[in-house]
Amino acid sequence: APRRGLLIILSSPSGAGKTTLFDLICGLTIADRGEITAGGTALPLSRPDIRVKHGLARSFQLNAAFESLSVADNLLLSARFGRTPAIATPERIADVAAEFDLTDVMETPAGALSVLQSKILMLACACCADPEVILLDEPVGGLSPAEIDAYREIVLRLNRDEGITFLVIEHVMPFLMSISNRVIFLHEGKVAFDGAPADLARDRRIVSLYLGETVASLLTEDA
């Protein structure tokens, strides 16, 4: 099945505006002008707890779970404050836990999870909010290659089977190139590239700004 809506936002290491953009989209920062739309509908300029009712969810670079609460309680809270609170049932939480391979750690405090489990829990919590769009901020940072592969498969499955759109900030090039069907490169707060991943390494400005000739040649060979 074709991938639907996967969008990777790639930028220079810092200061390009990528996290600020995510903050504006999810409502952590309220825009003072402009418009944010989802599915052709303008979103109200409001807090994250209001934005989530419009189908938006987000993960963060650092663990954003309630570390003293169990995995089960984190999932239940996410469902209760999500877009469809009625689905916050023990049965629904058990199904989500099974889907994300968290069943064996349901009673474990979130703060005691491994790095990969913590990242998977954040993604599972986002899914409990019944989203149409999930924003992922550097989701595979700190993971081993095998763990990156495991995380990639979860994202691709959610996109393919549940039709969830992902907006992703990421610098890990193998992950970025293998998961995206569109790349937007931000530089100094502006769009410097918007196109297919295979074209990224052929864009001379992006090679100069970010990739370098060696990385660009490897990516071109892989493509």
Coordinates of N, CA, C and O in Angstrom, one line a residue, residues 63 65-66 69-72 74-75 78 100 102 108-111 113 115-127 151:
N63 N 12.2 12.3 27.1 CA 11.1 11.6 27.6 C 10.0 12.5 28.2 O 10.3 13.3 29.1
A65 N 6.9 11.4 29.3 CA 5.9 10.6 30.0 C 6.0 11.1 31.5 O 6.9 11.7 32.0
F66 N 4.9 10.7 32.2 CA 4.9 10.9 33.7 C 5.7 9.7 34.3 O 5.2 8.6 34.4
L69 N 4.4 7.4 37.1 CA 3.2 6.6 36.8 C 3.6 5.4 36.0 O 4.6 5.4 35.2
S70 N 2.8 4.4 36.0 CA 3.0 3.2 35.3 C 2.7 3.4 33.8 O 2.1 4.4 33.4
V71 N 3.2 2.5 33.0 CA 3.0 2.6 31.5 C 1.5 2.6 31.3 O 1.0 3.4 30.5
A72 N 0.7 1.7 32.0 CA -0.7 1.7 31.8 C -1.4 3.0 32.1 O -2.3 3.5 31.4
N74 N 0.0 6.0 32.0 CA 0.3 7.0 31.0 C -0.6 6.8 29.8 O -1.0 7.8 29.2
L75 N -0.8 5.6 29.4 CA -1.7 5.4 28.2 C -3.1 5.8 28.5 O -3.7 6.4 27.6
S78 N -3.5 9.6 28.4 CA -3.4 10.1 27.0 C -4.7 9.9 26.3 O -5.2 10.8 25.6
F100 N 2.0 -2.1 20.6 CA 3.3 -1.5 20.7 C 4.3 -2.4 21.6 O 5.3 -1.9 22.0
L102 N 4.1 -3.5 24.6 CA 4.3 -2.9 26.0 C 3.6 -3.7 27.1 O 3.6 -3.3 28.2
T108 N 5.1 -1.2 35.0 CA 6.4 -0.6 35.2 C 6.3 0.9 35.2 O 5.7 1.5 34.3
P109 N 6.9 1.6 36.2 CA 7.0 3.1 36.1 C 7.7 3.5 34.8 O 8.7 2.9 34.4
A110 N 7.1 4.5 34.2 CA 7.7 5.0 32.9 C 9.1 5.4 33.0 O 9.9 5.2 32.0
G111 N 9.5 5.9 34.2 CA 10.9 6.3 34.4 C 11.9 5.2 34.4 O 13.1 5.4 34.3
L113 N 11.9 2.6 32.2 CA 11.9 2.0 30.9 C 13.3 2.2 30.2 O 14.0 3.2 30.5
V115 N 15.6 3.3 26.8 CA 15.4 4.5 25.9 C 14.4 4.1 24.8 O 13.5 4.9 24.5
L116 N 14.6 3.0 24.2 CA 13.7 2.6 23.1 C 12.2 2.4 23.6 O 11.3 2.9 23.0
Q117 N 12.1 1.8 24.8 CA 10.7 1.6 25.3 C 10.1 3.0 25.6 O 8.9 3.2 25.4
S118 N 10.9 3.9 26.1 CA 10.4 5.3 26.4 C 9.9 6.0 25.2 O 8.8 6.6 25.2
K119 N 10.6 5.8 24.1 CA 10.2 6.4 22.8 C 9.0 5.8 22.3 O 8.1 6.4 21.7
I120 N 8.9 4.5 22.4 CA 7.7 3.7 22.0 C 6.5 4.1 22.8 O 5.4 4.3 22.3
L121 N 6.7 4.3 24.1 CA 5.6 4.7 25.0 C 5.1 6.1 24.6 O 3.9 6.3 24.5
M122 N 6.0 7.0 24.3 CA 5.5 8.4 23.8 C 4.7 8.2 22.5 O 3.7 8.9 22.4
L123 N 5.1 7.4 21.6 CA 4.4 7.2 20.4 C 3.1 6.5 20.7 O 2.0 6.9 20.1
A124 N 3.1 5.5 21.6 CA 1.8 4.9 21.9 C 0.8 5.8 22.6 O -0.4 5.8 22.3
C125 N 1.4 6.7 23.5 CA 0.5 7.7 24.1 C -0.1 8.6 23.1 O -1.3 9.0 23.1
A126 N 0.7 9.0 22.1 CA 0.2 9.9 21.0 C -1.0 9.2 20.3 O -2.0 9.8 19.9
C127 N -0.8 7.9 20.0 CA -1.8 7.1 19.3 C -3.1 7.0 20.2 O -4.2 6.9 19.6
Y151 N 11.9 1.0 15.4 CA 11.1 2.2 15.5 C 10.5 2.6 14.1 O 9.3 2.9 14.0

